Short mmCIF file of C-alpha atoms in Angstrom, two decimals:
data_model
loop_
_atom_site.label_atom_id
_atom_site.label_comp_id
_atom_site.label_asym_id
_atom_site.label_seq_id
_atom_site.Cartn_x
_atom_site.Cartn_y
_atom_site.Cartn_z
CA UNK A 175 -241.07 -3.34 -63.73
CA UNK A 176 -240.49 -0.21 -62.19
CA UNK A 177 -238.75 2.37 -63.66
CA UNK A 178 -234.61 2.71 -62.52
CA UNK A 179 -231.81 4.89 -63.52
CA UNK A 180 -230.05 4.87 -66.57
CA UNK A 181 -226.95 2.10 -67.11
CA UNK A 182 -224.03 4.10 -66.07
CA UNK A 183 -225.37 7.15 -63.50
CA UNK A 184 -225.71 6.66 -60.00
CA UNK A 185 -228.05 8.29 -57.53
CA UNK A 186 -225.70 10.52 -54.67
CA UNK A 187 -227.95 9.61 -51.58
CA UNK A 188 -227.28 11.08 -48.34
CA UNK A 189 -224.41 9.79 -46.61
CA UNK A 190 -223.20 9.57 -49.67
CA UNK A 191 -223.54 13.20 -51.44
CA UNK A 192 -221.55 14.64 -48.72
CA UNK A 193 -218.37 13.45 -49.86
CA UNK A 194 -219.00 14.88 -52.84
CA UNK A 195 -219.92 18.13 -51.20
CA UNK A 196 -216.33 18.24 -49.11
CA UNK A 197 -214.41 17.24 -52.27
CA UNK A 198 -216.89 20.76 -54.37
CA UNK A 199 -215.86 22.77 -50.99
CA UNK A 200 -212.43 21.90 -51.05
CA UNK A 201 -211.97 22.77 -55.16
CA UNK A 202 -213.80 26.30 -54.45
CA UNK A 203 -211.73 27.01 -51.17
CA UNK A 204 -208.61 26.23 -53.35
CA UNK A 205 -209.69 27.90 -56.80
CA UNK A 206 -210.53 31.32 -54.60
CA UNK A 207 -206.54 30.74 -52.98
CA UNK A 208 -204.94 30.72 -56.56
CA UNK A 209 -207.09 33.59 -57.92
CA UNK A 210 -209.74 31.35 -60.15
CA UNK A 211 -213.47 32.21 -60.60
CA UNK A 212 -216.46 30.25 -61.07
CA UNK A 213 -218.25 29.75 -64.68
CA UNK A 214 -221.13 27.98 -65.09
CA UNK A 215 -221.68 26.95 -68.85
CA UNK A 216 -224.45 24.88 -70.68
CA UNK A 217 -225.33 21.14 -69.82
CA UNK A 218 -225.61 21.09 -73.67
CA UNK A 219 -224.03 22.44 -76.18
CA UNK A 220 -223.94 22.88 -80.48
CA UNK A 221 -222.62 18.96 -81.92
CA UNK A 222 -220.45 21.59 -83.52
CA UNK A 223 -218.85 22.79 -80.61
CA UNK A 224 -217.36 19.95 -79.58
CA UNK A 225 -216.44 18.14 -82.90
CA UNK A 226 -214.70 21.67 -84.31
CA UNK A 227 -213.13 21.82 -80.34
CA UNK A 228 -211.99 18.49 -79.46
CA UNK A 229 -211.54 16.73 -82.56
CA UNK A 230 -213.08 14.88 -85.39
CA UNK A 231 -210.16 11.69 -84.34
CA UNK A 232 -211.01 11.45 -80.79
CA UNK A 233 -213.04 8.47 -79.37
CA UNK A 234 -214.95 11.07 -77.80
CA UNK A 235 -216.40 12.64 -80.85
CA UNK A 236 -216.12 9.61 -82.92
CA UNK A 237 -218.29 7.33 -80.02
CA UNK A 238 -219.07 8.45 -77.09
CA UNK A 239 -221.12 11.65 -77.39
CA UNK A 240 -224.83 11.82 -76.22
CA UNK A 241 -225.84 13.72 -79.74
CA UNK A 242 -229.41 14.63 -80.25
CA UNK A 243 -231.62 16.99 -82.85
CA UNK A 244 -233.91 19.59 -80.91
CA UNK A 245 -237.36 20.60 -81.92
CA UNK A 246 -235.56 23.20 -83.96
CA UNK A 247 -233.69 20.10 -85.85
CA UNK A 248 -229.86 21.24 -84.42
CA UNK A 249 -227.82 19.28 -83.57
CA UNK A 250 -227.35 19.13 -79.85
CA UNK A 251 -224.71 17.40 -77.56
CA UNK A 252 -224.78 16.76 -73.55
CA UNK A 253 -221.00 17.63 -72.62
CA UNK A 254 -218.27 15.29 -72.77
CA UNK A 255 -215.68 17.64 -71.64
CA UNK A 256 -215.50 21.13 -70.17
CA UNK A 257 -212.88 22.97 -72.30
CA UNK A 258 -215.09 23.38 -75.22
CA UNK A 259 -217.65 25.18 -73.20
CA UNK A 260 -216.10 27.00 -71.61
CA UNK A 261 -214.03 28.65 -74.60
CA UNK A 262 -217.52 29.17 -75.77
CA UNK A 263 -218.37 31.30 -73.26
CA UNK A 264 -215.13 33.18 -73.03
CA UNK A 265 -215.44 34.23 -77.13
CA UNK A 266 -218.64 34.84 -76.95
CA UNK A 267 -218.82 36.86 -73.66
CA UNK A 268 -215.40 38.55 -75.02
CA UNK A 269 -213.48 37.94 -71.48
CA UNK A 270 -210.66 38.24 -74.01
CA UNK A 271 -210.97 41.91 -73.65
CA UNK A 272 -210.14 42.18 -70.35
CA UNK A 273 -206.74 43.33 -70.10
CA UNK A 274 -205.86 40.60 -67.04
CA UNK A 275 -205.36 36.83 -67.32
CA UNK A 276 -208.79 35.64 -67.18
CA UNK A 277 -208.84 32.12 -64.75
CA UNK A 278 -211.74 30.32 -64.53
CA UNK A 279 -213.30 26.90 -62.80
CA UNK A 280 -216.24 24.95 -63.14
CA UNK A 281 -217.73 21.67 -60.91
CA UNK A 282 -220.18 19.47 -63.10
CA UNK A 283 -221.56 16.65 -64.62
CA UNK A 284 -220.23 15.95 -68.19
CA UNK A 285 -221.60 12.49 -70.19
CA UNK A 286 -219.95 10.20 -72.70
CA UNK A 287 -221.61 7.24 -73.99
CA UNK A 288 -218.93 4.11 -72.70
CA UNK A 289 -218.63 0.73 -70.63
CA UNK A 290 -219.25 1.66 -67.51
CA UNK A 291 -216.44 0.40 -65.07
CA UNK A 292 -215.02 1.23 -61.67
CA UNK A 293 -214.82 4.64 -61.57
CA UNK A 294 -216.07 5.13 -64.65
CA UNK A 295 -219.65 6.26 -65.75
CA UNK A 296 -221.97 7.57 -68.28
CA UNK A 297 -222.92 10.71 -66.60
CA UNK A 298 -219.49 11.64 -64.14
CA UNK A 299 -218.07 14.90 -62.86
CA UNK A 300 -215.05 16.93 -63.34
CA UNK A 301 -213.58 20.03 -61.37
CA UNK A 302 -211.56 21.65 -63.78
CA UNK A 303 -209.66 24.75 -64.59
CA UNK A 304 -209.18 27.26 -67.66
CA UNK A 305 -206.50 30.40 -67.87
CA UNK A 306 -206.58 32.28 -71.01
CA UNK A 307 -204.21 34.88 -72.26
CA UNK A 308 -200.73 33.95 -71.47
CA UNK A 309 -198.02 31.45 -73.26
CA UNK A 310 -195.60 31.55 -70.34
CA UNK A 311 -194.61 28.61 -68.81
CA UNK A 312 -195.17 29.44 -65.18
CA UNK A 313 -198.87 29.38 -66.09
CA UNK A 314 -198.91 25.84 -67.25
CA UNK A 315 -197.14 24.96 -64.19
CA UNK A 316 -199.31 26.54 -61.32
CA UNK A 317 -202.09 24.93 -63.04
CA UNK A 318 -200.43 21.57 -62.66
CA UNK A 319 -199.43 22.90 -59.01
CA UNK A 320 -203.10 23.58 -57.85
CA UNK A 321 -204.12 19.87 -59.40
CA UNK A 322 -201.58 18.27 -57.51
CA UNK A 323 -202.33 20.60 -54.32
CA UNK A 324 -206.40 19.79 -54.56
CA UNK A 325 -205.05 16.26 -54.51
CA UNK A 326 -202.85 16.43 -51.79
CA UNK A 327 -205.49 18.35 -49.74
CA UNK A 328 -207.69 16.31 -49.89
CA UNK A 329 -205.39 13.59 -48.23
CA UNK A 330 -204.38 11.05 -51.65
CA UNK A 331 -200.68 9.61 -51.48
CA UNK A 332 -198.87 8.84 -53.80
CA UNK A 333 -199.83 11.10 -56.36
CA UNK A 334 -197.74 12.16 -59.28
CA UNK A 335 -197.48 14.54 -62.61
CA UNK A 336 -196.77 12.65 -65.89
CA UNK A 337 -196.17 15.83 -68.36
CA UNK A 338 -194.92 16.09 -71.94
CA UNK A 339 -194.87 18.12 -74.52
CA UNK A 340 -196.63 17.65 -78.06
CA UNK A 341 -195.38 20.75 -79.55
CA UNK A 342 -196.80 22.66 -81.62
CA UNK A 343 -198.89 21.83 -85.41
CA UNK A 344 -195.65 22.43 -87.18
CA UNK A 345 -193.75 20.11 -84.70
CA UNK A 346 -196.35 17.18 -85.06
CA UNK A 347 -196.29 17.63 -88.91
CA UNK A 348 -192.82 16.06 -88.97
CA UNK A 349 -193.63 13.77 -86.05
CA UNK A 350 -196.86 12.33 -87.82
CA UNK A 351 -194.78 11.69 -91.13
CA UNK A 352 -191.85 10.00 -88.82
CA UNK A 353 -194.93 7.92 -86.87
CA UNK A 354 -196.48 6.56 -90.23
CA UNK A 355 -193.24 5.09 -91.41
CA UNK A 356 -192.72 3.44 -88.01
CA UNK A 357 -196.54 2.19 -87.90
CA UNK A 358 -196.75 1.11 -92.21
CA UNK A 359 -195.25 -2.11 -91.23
CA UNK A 360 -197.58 -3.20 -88.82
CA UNK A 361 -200.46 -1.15 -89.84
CA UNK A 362 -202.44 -4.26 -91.02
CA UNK A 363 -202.27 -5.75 -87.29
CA UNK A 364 -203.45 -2.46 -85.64
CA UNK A 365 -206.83 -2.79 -83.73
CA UNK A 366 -209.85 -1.07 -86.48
CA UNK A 367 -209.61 2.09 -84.36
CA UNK A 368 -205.99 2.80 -85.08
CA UNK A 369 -205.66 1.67 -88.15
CA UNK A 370 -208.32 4.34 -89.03
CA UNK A 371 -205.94 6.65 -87.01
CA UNK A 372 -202.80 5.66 -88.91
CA UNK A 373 -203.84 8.38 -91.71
CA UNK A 374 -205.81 10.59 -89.46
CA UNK A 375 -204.27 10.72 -86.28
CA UNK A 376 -201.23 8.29 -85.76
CA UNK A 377 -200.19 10.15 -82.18
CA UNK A 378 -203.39 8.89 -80.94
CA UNK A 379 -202.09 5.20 -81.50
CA UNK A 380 -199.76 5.66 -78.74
CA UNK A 381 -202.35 5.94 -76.53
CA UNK A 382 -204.19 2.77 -77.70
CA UNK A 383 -204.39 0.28 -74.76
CA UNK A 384 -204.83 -2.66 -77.42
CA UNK A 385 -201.84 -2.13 -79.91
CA UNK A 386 -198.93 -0.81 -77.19
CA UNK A 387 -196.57 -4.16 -78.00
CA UNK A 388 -196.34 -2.41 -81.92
CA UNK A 389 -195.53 1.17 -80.45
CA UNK A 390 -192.28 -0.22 -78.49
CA UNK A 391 -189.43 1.67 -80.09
CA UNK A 392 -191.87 4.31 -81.60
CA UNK A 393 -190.29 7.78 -82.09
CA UNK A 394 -190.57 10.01 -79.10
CA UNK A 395 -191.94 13.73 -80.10
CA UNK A 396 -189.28 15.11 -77.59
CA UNK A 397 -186.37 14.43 -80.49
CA UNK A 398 -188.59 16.40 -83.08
CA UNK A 399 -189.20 19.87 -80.66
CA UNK A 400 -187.71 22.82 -82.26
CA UNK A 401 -186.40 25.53 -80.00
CA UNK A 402 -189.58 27.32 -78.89
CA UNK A 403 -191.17 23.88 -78.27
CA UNK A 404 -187.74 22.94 -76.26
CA UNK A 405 -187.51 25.64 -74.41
CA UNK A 406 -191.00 26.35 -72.91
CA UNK A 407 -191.12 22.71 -71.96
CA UNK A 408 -187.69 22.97 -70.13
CA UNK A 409 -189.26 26.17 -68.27
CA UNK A 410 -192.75 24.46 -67.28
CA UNK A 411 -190.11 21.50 -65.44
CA UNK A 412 -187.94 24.07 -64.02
CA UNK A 413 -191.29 25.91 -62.50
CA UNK A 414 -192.38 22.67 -61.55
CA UNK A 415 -188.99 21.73 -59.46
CA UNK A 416 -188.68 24.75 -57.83
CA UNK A 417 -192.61 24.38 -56.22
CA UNK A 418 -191.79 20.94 -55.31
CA UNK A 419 -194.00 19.51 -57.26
CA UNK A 420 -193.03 15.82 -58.01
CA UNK A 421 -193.16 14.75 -61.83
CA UNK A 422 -191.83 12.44 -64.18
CA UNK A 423 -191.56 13.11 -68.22
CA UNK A 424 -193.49 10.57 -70.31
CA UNK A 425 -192.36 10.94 -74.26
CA UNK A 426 -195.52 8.56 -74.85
CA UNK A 427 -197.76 10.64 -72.83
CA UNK A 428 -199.93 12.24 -76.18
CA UNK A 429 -203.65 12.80 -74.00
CA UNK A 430 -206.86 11.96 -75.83
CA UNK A 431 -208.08 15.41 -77.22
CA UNK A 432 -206.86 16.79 -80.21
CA UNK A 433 -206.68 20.78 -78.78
CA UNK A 434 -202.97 20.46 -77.14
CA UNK A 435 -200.15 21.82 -77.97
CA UNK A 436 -197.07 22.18 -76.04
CA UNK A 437 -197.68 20.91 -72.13
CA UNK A 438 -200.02 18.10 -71.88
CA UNK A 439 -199.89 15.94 -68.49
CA UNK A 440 -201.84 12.77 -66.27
CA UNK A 441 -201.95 12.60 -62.57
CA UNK A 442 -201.47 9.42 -61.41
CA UNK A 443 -202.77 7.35 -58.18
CA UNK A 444 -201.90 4.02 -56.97
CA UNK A 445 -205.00 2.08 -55.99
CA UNK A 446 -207.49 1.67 -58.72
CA UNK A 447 -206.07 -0.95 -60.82
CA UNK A 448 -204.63 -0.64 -64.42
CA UNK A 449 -206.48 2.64 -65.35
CA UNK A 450 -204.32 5.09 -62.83
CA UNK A 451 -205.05 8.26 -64.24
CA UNK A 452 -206.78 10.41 -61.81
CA UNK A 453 -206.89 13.33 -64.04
CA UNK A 454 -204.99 15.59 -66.79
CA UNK A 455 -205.05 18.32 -68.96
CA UNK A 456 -202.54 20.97 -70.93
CA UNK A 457 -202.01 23.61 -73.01
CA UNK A 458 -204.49 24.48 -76.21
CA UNK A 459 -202.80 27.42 -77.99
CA UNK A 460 -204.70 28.13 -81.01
CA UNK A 461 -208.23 26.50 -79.52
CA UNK A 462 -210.00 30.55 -78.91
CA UNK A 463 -209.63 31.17 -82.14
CA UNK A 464 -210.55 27.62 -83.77
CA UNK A 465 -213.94 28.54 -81.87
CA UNK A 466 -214.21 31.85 -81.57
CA UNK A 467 -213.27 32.74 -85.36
CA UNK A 468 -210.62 35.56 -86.40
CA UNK A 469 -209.58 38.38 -83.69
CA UNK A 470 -210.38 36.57 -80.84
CA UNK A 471 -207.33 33.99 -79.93
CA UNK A 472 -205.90 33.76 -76.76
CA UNK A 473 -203.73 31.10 -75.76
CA UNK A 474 -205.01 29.22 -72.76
CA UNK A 475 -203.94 25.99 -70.31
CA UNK A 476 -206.27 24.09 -67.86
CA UNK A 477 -207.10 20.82 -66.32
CA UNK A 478 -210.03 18.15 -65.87
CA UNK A 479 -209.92 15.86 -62.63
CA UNK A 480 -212.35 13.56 -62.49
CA UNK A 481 -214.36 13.45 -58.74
CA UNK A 482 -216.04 9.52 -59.42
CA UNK A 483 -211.77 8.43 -59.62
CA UNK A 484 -210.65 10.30 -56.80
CA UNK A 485 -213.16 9.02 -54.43
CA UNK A 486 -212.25 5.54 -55.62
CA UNK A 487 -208.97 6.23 -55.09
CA UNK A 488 -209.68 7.86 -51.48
CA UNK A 489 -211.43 4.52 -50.25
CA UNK A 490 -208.52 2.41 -51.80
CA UNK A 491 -206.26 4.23 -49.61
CA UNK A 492 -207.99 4.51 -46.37
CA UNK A 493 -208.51 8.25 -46.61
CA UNK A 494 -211.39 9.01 -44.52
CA UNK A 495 -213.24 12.09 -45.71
CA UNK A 496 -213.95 14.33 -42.67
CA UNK A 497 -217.77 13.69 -41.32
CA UNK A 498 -220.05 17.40 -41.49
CA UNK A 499 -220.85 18.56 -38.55
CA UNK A 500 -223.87 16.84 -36.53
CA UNK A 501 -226.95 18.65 -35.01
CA UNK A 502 -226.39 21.46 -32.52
CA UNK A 503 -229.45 20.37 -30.80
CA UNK A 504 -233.01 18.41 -31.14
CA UNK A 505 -235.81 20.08 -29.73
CA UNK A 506 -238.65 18.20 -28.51
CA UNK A 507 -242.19 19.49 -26.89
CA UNK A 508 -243.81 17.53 -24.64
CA UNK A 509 -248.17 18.92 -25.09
CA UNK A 510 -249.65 20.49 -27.60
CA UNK A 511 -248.61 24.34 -26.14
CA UNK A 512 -244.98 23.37 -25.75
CA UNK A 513 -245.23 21.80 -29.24
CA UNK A 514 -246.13 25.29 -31.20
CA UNK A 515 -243.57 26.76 -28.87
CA UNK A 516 -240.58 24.30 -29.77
CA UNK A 517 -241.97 24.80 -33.69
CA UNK A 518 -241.29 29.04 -33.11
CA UNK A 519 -237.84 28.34 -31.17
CA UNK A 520 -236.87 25.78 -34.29
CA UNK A 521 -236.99 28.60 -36.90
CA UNK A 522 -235.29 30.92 -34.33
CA UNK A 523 -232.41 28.96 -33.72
CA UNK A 524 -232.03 27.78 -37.55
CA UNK A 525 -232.03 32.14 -38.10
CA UNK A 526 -228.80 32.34 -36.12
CA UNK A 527 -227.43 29.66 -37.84
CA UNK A 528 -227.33 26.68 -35.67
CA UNK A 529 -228.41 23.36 -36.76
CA UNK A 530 -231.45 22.11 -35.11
CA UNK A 531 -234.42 19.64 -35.61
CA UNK A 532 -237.53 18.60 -34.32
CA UNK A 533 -239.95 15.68 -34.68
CA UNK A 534 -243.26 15.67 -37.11
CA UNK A 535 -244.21 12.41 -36.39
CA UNK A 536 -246.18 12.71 -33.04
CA UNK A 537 -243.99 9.89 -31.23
CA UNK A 538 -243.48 9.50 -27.84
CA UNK A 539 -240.57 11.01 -26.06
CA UNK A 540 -238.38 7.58 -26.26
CA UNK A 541 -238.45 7.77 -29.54
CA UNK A 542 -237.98 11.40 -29.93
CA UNK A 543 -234.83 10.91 -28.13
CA UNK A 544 -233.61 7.82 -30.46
CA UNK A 545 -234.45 10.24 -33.54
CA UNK A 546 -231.66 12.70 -31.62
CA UNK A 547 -229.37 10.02 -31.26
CA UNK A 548 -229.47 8.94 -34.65
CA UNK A 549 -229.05 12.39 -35.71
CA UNK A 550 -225.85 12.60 -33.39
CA UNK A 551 -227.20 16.19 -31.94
CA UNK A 552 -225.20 17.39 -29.39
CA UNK A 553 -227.91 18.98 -27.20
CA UNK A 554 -231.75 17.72 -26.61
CA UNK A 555 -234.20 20.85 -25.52
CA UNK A 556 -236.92 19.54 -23.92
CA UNK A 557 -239.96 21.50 -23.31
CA UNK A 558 -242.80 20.48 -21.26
CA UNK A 559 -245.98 22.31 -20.29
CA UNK A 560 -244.57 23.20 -16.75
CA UNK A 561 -241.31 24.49 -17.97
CA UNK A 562 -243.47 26.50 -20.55
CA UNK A 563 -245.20 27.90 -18.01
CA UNK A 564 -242.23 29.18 -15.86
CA UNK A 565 -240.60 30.12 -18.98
CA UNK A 566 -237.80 27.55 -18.93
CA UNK A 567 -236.34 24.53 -21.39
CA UNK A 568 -234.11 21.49 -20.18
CA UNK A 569 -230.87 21.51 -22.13
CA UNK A 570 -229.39 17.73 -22.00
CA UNK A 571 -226.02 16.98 -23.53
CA UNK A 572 -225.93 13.51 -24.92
CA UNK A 573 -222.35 12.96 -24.93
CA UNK A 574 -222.37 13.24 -20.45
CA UNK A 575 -226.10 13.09 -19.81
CA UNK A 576 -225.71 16.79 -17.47
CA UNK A 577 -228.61 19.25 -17.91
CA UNK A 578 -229.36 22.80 -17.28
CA UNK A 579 -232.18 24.93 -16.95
CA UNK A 580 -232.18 27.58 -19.38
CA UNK A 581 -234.69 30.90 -19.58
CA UNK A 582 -236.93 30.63 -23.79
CA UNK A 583 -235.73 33.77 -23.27
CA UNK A 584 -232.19 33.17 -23.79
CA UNK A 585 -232.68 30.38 -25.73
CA UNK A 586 -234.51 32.32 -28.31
CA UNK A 587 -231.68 35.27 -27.82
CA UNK A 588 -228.89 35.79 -30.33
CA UNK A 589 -226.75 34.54 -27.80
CA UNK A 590 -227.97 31.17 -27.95
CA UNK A 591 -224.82 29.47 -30.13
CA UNK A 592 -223.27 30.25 -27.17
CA UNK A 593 -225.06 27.62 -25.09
CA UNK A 594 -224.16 24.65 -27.98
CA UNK A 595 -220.66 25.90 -27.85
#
């Protein structure tokens, strides 16, 4: 049998890939607009990293990391998120000297170890989003802005900001006690999972798909915010009202990473079934330091949005992603001369940055010009012995059929984008 790609990756073929390349263009173009730069952190990571960073009680940490032991037997994990890592590189790099916000993105595979499903796989790919060193609430907001703005860029309807707050550690010490008497007396019909969560972790049972009929009526963590928590919540929706960004508070909305505090929020998308959630992120107050040990916290806010669920989402909706640009022009030589002289004029016209092609198949000229078709060039040089001789190529648009005579001079000039034009 021959060998194939691992249950739950895909291969990105051409025709394909360059969705993927408008939606990377589009998150760059937008992350340079709001003042974000580019980090680039590890494929892999310390096991510790991510089980002292996300959470001992997540599913991601309890069952879905790819976890392996090196040849220096450590622990190593492929990443299942991007916060972690990228903390990691802000303590250890100490961007938390700087005396600015420091705003970072990243674009990149990330792996968990789950059922794969529509829009869901084993290896998939979030843009995302960190700011460190600010609690204030207009923060947490323009990062929920520039999610909802990639989205809307990129042409999705119907696209809308769940956000709550989970407070803070004190905050969800008095919810967690107020959660376990609701849950005790139906903690014997939770699913395994939550009924492991029930002394761990009970938020996390809110978020269970299998035991939602026993969290009807469940205290809401709204009614147990003290001021601080009140108040900075009330200031992320005001923020979030006056940009026009639309929103709706979800009391039950607790996100599946332990790091949050304060803002946490989902996207939503109509068009890809029961699982809706596009995307999502929040606040992690207190996260530097968990990492980074003593002296270095720095309160920080970002987002995830994953790219496999927004092009599912895209195609649901009819959203056609724009096409890249076709060939300026395919250059064909007709005899061995013109052939080494069509090779020299391909690397000259590539040099001033048009698009151009040739054949290296030694087929006739019929099928040289299907090749051009099929490529959608614009233009077809043709170069003959004759013309070679007098110094001259036959430009022939495709789209009208008219040609021209053009000098190699000029063709080989930096003028020449102005003949494709």
């Amino acid at each position: 049998m021959s060998i194939q790609k691992p249950k739950g990756t895909q291969d990105l073929l051409p025709g394909e890939v360059e969705k993927w390349q408008y939606l990377e263009s589009k998150a760059r173009d937008l992350c340079q607009r709001f003042n974000y730069k580019e980090i680039r952190s590890p494929i892999f990571e310390s096991t510790e990293l991510f089980s002292r960073g996300v959470g001992e009680t997540t599913d991601i940490v309890e069952k879905e990391m790819y976890t392996f032991m090196d040849k220096g037997d450590r622990s190593m994990t492929l990443r299942p998120e991007g916060t972690a890592g990228v903390v990691r590189a802000y303590v250890e790099n100490k961007l938390y000297g700087v005396p600015d916000l420091t705003k970072l993105f990243y674009v990149g595979p990330m792996f968990r170890y789950e059922q794969p499903q529509a829009g869901r796989y084993r290896q998939f790919h979030q843009f995302g989003i960190e700011a460190f060193g600010s609690v204030d609430p207009s923060i947490d907001a323009e990062v929920i802005a520039l999610g909802y703005t990639f989205y809307k860029e990129i042409g999705l309807k119907d696209v809308t900001a769940e956000i709550n707050s989970v407070g803070t550690p004190s905050v969800r010490t008095v919810y967690r006690e107020k959660l376990q008497e609701f849950f005790a007396p139906v903690k014997h019909l939770l699913c395994k999972d939550c009924q492991s969560r029930y002394d761990r972790n009970p938020m996390r049972i809110l978020d269970c798909k299998t035991d939602q009929k026993y969290a009807v009526g469940a205290p809401e963590i709204l009614d147990y915010l003290d001021e601080e928590c009140s108040t900075h919540f009330a200031q992320v929706r005001e923020h979030l009202t006056a940009m026009d960004i639309p929103y709706r508070v979800n009391p039950r909305l607790v996100r599946g990473l332990d790091y949050y505090t304060h803002t946490a929020f989902e996207y939503k998308a109509a068009g890809i079934g029961a699982i809706d959630t596009i995307g999502g992120g929040g606040r992690y107050n207190g996260l530097v330091e968990q990492i980074g040990g003593h002296g270095t916290d720095q309160p920080g806010v970002g987002l995830g949005l994953g790219l496999e669920r927004i092009l599912l989402v895209l195609q649901a909706q009819g959203v056609e992603i724009p096409k890249p640009e076709p060939l300026d022009v395919y250059l064909i030589g007709l005899g061995e001369p013109a052939e080494k002289e069509v090779t020299k004029l391909l690397h000259q016209l590539r040099v001033q940055g048009l698009k151009a092609e040739k054949d290296y198949q030694g087929r006739k000229l019929k099928a040289q010009m299907k090749s051009a078709d099929r490529f959608q060039a614009k233009y077809v040089a043709i170069l003959g012995d004759d013309e070679l001789a007098r110094g001259e190529i036959t430009l022939k648009q495709m789209e009208t059929g008219s040609q021209v005579i053009v000098s190699l001079v000029d063709l080989a000039s930096n003028a020449a984008k102005t003949l494709f034009e």
